[in-house]
PDB file of C-alpha atoms in Angstrom:
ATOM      1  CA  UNK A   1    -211.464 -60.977  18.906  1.00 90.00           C
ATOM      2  CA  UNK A   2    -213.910 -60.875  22.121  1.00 95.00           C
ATOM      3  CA  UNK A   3    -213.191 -60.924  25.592  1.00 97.00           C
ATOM      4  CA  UNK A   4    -214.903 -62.467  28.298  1.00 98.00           C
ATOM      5  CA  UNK A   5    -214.552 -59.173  30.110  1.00 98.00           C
ATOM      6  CA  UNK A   6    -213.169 -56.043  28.770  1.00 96.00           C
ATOM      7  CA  UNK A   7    -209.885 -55.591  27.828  1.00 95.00           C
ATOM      8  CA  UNK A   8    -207.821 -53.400  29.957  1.00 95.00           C
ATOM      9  CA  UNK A   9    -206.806 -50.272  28.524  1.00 96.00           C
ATOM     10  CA  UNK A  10    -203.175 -49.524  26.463  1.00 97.00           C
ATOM     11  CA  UNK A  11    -201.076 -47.100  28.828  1.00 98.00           C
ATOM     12  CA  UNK A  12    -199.865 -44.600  26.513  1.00 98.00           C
ATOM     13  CA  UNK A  13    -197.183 -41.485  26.835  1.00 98.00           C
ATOM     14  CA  UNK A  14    -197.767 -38.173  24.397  1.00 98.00           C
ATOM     15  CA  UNK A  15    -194.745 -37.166  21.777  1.00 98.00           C
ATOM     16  CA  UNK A  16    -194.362 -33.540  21.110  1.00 98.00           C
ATOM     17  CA  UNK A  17    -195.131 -32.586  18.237  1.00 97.00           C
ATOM     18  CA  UNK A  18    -196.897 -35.701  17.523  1.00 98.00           C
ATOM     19  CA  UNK A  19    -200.854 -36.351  17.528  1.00 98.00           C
ATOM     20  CA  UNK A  20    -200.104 -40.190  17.793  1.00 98.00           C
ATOM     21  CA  UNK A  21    -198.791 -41.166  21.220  1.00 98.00           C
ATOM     22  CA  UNK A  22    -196.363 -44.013  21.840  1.00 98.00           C
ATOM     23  CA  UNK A  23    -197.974 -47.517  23.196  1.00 98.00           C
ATOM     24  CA  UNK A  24    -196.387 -48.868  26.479  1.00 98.00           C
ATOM     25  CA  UNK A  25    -195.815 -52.335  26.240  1.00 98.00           C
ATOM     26  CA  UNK A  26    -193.379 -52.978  29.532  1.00 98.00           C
ATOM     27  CA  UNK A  27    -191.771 -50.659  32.023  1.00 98.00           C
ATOM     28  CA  UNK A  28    -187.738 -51.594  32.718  1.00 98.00           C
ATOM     29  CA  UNK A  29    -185.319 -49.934  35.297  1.00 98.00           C
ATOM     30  CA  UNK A  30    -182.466 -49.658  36.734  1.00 97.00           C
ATOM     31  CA  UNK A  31    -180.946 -49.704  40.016  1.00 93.00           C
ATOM     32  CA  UNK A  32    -177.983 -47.998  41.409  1.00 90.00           C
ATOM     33  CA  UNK A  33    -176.494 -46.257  37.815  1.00 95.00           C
ATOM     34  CA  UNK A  34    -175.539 -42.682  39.726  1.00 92.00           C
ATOM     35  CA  UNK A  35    -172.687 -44.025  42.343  1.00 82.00           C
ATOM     36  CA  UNK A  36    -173.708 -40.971  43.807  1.00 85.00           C
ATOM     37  CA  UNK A  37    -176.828 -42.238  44.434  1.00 85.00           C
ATOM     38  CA  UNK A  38    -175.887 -45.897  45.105  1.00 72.00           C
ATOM     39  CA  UNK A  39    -174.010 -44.351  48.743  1.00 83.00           C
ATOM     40  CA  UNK A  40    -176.726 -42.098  49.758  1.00 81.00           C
ATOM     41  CA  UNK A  41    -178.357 -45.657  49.785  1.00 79.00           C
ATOM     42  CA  UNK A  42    -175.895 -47.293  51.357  1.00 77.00           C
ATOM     43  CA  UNK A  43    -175.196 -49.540  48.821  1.00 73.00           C
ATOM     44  CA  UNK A  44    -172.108 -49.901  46.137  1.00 75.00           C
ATOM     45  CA  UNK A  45    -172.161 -50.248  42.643  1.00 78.00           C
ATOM     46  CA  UNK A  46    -171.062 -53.195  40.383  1.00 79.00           C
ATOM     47  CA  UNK A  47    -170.405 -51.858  37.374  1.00 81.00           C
ATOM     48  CA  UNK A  48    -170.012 -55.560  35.886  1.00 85.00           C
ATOM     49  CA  UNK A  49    -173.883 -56.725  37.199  1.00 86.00           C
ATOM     50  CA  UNK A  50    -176.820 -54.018  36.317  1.00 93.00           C
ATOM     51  CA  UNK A  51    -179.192 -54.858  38.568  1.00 93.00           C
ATOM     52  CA  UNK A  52    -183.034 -54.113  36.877  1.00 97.00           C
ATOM     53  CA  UNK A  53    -186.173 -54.219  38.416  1.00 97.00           C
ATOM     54  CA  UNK A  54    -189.758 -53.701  36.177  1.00 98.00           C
ATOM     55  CA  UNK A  55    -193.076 -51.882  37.162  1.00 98.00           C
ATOM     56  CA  UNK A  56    -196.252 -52.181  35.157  1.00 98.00           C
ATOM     57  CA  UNK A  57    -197.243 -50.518  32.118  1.00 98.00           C
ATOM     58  CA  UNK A  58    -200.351 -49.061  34.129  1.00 98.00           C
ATOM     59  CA  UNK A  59    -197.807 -47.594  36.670  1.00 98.00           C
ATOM     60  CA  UNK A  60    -197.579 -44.968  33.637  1.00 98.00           C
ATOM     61  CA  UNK A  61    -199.083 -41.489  34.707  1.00 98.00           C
ATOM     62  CA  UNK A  62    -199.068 -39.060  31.945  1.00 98.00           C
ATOM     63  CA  UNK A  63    -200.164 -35.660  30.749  1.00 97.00           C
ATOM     64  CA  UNK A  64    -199.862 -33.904  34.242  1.00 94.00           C
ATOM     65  CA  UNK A  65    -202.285 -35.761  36.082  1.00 97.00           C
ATOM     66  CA  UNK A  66    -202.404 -35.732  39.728  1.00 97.00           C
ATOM     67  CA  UNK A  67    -200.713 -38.589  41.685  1.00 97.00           C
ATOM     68  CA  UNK A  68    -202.454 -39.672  44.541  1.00 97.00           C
ATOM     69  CA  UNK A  69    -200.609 -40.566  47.689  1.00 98.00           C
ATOM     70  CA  UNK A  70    -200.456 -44.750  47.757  1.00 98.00           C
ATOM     71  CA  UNK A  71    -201.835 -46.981  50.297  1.00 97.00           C
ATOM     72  CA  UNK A  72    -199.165 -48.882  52.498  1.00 98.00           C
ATOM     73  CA  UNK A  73    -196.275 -46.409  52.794  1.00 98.00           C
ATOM     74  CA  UNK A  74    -195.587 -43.079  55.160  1.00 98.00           C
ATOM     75  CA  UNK A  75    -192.251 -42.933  53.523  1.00 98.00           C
ATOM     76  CA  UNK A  76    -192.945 -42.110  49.401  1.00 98.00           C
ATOM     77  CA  UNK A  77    -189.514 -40.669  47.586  1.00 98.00           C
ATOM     78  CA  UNK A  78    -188.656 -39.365  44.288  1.00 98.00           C
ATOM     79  CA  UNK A  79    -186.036 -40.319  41.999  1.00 98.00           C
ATOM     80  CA  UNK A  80    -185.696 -38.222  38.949  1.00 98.00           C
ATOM     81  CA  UNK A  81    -184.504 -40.462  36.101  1.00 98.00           C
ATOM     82  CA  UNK A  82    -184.150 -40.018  31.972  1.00 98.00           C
ATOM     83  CA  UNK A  83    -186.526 -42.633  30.785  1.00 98.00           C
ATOM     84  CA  UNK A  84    -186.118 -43.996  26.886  1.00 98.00           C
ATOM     85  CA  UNK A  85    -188.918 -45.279  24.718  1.00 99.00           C
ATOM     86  CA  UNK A  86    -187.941 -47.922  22.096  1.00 99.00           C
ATOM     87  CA  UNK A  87    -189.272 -48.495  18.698  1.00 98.00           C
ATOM     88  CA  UNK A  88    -187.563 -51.531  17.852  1.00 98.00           C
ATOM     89  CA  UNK A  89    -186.278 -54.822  19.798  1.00 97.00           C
ATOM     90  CA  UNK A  90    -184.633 -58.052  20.176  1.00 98.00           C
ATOM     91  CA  UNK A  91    -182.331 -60.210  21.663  1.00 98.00           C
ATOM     92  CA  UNK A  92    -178.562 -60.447  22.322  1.00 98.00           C
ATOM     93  CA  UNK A  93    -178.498 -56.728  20.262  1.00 98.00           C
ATOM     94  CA  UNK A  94    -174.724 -55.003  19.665  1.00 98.00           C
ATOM     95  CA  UNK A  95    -174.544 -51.293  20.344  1.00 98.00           C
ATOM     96  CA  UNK A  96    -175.569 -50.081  16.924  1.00 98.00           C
ATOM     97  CA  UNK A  97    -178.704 -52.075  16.807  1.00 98.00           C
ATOM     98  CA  UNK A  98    -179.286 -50.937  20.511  1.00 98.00           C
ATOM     99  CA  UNK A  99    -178.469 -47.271  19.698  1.00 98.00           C
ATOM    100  CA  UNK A 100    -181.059 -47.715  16.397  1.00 98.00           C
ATOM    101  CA  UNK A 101    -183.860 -49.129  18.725  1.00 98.00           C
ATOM    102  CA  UNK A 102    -184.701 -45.388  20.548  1.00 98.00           C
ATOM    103  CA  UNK A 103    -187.479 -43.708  19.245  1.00 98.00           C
ATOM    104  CA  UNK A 104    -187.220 -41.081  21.897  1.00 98.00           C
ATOM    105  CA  UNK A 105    -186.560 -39.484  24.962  1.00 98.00           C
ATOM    106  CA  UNK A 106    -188.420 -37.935  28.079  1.00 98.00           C
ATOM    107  CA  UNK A 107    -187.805 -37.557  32.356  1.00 98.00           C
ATOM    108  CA  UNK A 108    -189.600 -39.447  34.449  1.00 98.00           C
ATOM    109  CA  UNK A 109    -190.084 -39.998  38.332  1.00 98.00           C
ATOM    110  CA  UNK A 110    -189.540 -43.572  39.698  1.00 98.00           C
ATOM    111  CA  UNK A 111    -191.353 -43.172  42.672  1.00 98.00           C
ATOM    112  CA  UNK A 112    -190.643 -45.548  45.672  1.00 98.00           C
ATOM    113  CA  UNK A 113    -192.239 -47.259  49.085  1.00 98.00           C
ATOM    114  CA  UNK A 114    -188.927 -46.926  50.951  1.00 97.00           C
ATOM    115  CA  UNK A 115    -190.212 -47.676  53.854  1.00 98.00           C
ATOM    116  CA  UNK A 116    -191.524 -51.214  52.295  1.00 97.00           C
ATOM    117  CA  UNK A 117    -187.985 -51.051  50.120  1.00 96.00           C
ATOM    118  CA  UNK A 118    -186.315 -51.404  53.145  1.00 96.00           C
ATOM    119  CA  UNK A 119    -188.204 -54.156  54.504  1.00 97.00           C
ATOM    120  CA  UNK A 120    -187.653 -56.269  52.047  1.00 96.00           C
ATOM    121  CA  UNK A 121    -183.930 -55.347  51.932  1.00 92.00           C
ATOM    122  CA  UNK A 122    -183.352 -56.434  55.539  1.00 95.00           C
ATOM    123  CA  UNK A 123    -185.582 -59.511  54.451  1.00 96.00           C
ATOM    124  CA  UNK A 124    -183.608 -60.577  51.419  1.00 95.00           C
ATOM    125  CA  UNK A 125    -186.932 -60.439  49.502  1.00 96.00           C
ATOM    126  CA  UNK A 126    -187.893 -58.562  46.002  1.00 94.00           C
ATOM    127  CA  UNK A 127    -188.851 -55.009  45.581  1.00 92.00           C
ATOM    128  CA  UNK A 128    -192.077 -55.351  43.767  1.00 95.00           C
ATOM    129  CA  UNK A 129    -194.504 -53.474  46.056  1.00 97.00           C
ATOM    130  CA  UNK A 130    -191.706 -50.850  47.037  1.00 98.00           C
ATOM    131  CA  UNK A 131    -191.839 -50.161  42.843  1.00 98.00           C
ATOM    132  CA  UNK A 132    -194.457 -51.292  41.323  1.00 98.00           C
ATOM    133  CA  UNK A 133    -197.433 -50.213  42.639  1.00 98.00           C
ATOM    134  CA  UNK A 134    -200.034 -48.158  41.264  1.00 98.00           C
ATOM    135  CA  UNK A 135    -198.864 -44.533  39.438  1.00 98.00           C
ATOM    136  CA  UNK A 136    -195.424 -44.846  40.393  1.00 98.00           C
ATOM    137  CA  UNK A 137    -194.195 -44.120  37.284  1.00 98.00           C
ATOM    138  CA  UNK A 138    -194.764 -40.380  35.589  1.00 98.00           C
ATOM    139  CA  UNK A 139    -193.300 -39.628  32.759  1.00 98.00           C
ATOM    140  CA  UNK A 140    -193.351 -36.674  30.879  1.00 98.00           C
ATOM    141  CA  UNK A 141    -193.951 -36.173  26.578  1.00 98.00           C
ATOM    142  CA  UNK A 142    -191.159 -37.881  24.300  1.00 98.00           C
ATOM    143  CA  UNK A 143    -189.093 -36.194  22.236  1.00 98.00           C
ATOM    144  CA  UNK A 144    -188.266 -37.908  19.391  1.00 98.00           C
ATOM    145  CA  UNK A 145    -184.725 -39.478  19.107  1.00 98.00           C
ATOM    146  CA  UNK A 146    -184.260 -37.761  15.488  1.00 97.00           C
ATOM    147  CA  UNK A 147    -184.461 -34.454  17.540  1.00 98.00           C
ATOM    148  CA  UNK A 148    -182.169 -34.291  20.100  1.00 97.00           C
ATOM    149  CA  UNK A 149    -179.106 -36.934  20.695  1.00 94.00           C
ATOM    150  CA  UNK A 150    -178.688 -36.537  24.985  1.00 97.00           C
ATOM    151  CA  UNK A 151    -175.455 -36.292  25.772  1.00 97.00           C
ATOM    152  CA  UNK A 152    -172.605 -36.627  29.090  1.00 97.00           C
ATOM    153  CA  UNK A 153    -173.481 -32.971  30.004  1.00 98.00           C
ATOM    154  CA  UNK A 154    -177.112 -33.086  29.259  1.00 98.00           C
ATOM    155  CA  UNK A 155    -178.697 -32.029  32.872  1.00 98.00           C
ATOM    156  CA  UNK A 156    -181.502 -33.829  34.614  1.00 98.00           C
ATOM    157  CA  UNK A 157    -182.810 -32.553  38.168  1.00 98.00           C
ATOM    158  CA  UNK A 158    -185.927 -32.393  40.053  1.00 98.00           C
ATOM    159  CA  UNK A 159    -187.712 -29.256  41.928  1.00 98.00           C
ATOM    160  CA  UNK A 160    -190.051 -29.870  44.757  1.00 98.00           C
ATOM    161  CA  UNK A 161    -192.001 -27.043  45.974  1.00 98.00           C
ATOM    162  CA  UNK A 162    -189.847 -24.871  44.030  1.00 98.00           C
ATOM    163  CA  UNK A 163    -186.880 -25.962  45.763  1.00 98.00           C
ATOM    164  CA  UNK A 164    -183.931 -28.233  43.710  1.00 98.00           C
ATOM    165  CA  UNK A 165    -183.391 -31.574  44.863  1.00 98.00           C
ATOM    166  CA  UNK A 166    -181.788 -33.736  42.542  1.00 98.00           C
ATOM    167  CA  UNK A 167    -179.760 -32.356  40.030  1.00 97.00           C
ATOM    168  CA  UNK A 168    -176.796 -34.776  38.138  1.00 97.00           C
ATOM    169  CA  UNK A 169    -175.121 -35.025  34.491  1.00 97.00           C
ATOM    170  CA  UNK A 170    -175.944 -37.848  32.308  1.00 97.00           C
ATOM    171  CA  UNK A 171    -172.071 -38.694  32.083  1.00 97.00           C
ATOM    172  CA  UNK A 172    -172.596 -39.894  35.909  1.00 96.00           C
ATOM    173  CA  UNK A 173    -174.408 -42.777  35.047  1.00 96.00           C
ATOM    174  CA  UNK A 174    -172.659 -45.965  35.114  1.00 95.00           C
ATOM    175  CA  UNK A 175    -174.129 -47.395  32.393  1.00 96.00           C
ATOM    176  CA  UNK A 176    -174.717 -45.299  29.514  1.00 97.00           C
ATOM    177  CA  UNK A 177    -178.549 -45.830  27.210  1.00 98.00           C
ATOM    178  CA  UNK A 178    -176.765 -48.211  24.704  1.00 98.00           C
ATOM    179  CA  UNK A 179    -175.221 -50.564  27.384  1.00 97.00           C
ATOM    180  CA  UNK A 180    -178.491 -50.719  29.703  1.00 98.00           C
ATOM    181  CA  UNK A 181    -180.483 -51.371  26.698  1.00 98.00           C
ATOM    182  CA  UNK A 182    -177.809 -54.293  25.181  1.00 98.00           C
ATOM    183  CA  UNK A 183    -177.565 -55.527  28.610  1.00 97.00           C
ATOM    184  CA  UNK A 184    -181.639 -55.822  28.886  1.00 98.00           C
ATOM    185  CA  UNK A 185    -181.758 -57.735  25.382  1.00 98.00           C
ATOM    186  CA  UNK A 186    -179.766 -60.183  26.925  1.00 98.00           C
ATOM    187  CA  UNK A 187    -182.250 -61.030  29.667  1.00 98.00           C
ATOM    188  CA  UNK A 188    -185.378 -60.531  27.616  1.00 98.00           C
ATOM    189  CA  UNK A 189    -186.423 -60.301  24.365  1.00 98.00           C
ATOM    190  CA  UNK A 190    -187.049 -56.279  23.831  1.00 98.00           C
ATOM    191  CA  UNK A 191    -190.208 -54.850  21.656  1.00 98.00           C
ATOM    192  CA  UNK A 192    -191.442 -51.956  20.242  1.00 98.00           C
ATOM    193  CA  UNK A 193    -193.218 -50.176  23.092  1.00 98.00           C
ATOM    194  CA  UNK A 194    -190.905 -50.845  25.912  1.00 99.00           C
ATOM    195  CA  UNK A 195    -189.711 -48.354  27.949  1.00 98.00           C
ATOM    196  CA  UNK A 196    -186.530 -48.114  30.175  1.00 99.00           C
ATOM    197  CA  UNK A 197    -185.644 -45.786  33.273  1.00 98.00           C
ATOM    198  CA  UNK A 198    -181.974 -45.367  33.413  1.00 98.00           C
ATOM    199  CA  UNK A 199    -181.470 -44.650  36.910  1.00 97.00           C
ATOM    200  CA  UNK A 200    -180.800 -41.564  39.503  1.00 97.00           C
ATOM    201  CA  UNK A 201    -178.503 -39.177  40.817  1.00 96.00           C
ATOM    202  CA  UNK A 202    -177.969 -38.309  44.428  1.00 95.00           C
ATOM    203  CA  UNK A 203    -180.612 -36.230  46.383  1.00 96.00           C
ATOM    204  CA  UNK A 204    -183.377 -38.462  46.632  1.00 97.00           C
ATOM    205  CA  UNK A 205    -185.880 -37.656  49.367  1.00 97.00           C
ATOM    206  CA  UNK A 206    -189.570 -37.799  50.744  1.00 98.00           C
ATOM    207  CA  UNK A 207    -192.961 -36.681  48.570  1.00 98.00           C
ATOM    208  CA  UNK A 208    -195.297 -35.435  51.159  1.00 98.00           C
ATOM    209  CA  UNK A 209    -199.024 -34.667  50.239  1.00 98.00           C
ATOM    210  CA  UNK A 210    -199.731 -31.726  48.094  1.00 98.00           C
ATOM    211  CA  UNK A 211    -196.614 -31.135  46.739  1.00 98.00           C
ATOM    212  CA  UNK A 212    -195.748 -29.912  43.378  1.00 98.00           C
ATOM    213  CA  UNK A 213    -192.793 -31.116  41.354  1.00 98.00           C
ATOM    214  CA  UNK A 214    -190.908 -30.382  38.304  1.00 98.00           C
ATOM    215  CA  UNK A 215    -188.620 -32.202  36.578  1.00 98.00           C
ATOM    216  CA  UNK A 216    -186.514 -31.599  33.738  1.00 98.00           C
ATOM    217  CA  UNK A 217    -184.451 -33.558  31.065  1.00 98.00           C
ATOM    218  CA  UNK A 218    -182.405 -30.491  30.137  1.00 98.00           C
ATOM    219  CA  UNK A 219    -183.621 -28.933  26.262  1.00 97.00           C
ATOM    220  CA  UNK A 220    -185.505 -31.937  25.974  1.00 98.00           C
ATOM    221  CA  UNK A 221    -188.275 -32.605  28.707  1.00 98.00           C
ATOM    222  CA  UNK A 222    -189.991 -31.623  31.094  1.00 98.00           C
ATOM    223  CA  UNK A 223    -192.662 -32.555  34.210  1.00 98.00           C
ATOM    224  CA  UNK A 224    -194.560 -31.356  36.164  1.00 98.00           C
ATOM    225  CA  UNK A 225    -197.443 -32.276  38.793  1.00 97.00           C
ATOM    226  CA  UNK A 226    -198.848 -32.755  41.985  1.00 98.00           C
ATOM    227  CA  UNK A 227    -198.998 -34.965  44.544  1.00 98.00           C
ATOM    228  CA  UNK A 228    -203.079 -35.447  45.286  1.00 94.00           C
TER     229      UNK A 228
END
């Protein structure tokens, strides 16, 4: 097929142990899943309405590249999250089907224009350019879901500067993987290639220029980087 101008290149994450890497087709998140979280915010939780939000599949930023500082914002913060790559899809999926659909597992950052969140908070308007702007969405290598099975006590946490400042338990989410991704297929119709962040515990806080960060999905994944 040709294009009347080039075709925009496929975002793409590296699996360990893997030479292929695994196509992004759409970025999914969600909101307020650590109730820890969801009060250093301000906000509550309703564990009967997941709110999600999506950011592009360019937002992507892999392979320990730099992240450069974004336009618009003083106020950029870090939220450490477990992110989940899917090989498989559909709609209205039970929890089997939902639990079959992981191909793996990495930690990513879902970096945020708080200052702009907030505006649009006291507005009543949407999040997009608090989330999903340009690189605000690292994410480490996958590991592949028929090599590690995450479970409640599985640590995730985040170091800045050397310093820990998120650190929570994956049996302090809300909703667990399956119900996030059962919940999503009932709102859209999931693919191969989508990708999910699954939320944040407490501790979130300001990125300031030049700082390095390392997260880690505990035994499973790790990142690290810089902010340019």
């Amino acid at each position: 097929m040709r294009y009347v101008i080039d075709p925009p290149t496929l975002p793409s994450i590296p699996v360990i142990g893997r030479e292929e890497r695994f196509p992004v087709r759409r970025v999914f998140c969600i909101g307020r899943n650590y109730a820890e979280h969801a009060r250093e915010m301000g906000a509550s939780v309703d564990a009967s309405a997941p709110m999600f939000f999506c950011k592009p599949a360019d937002a992507v930023v892999t392979d320990g590249a730099d992240l450069p500082y974004p336009q618009a914002t003083v106020n950029l913060h870090h939220e450490v999250e477990m992110v989940v790559a899917l090989k498989t899809g559909g709609r209205d999926l039970d929890a089997h089907q939902a639990a079959e659909a992981i191909f793996g597992y990495g930690v990513g950052l879902d970096l945020t224009r708080r200052d702009l969140q907030a505006i649009a908070k006291a507005k009543g308007h949407p999040w997009d350019v608090a989330k999903g702007f340009d690189h605000s969405a690292p994410v480490s290598a996958l590991r592949m879901a028929s090599e590690v099975s995450p479970g409640a006590e599985t640590e995730i946490s985040l170091q800045v500067n050397g310093t820990l400042r998120q650190c929570g338990h994956l049996g302090e989410m809300v909703h667990s993987v399956v119900d996030i991704i059962k919940t999503l297929s009932t709102l859209f119709e999931l693919k191969p290639g989508d990708v999910i962040f699954t939320g944040t515990p407490a501790g979130v806080a300001a990125l300031e220029r030049g700082d390095r960060f390392h997260a880690e999905l505990q035994d499973i994944a790790t990142l690290d980087g810089k902010v340019a």
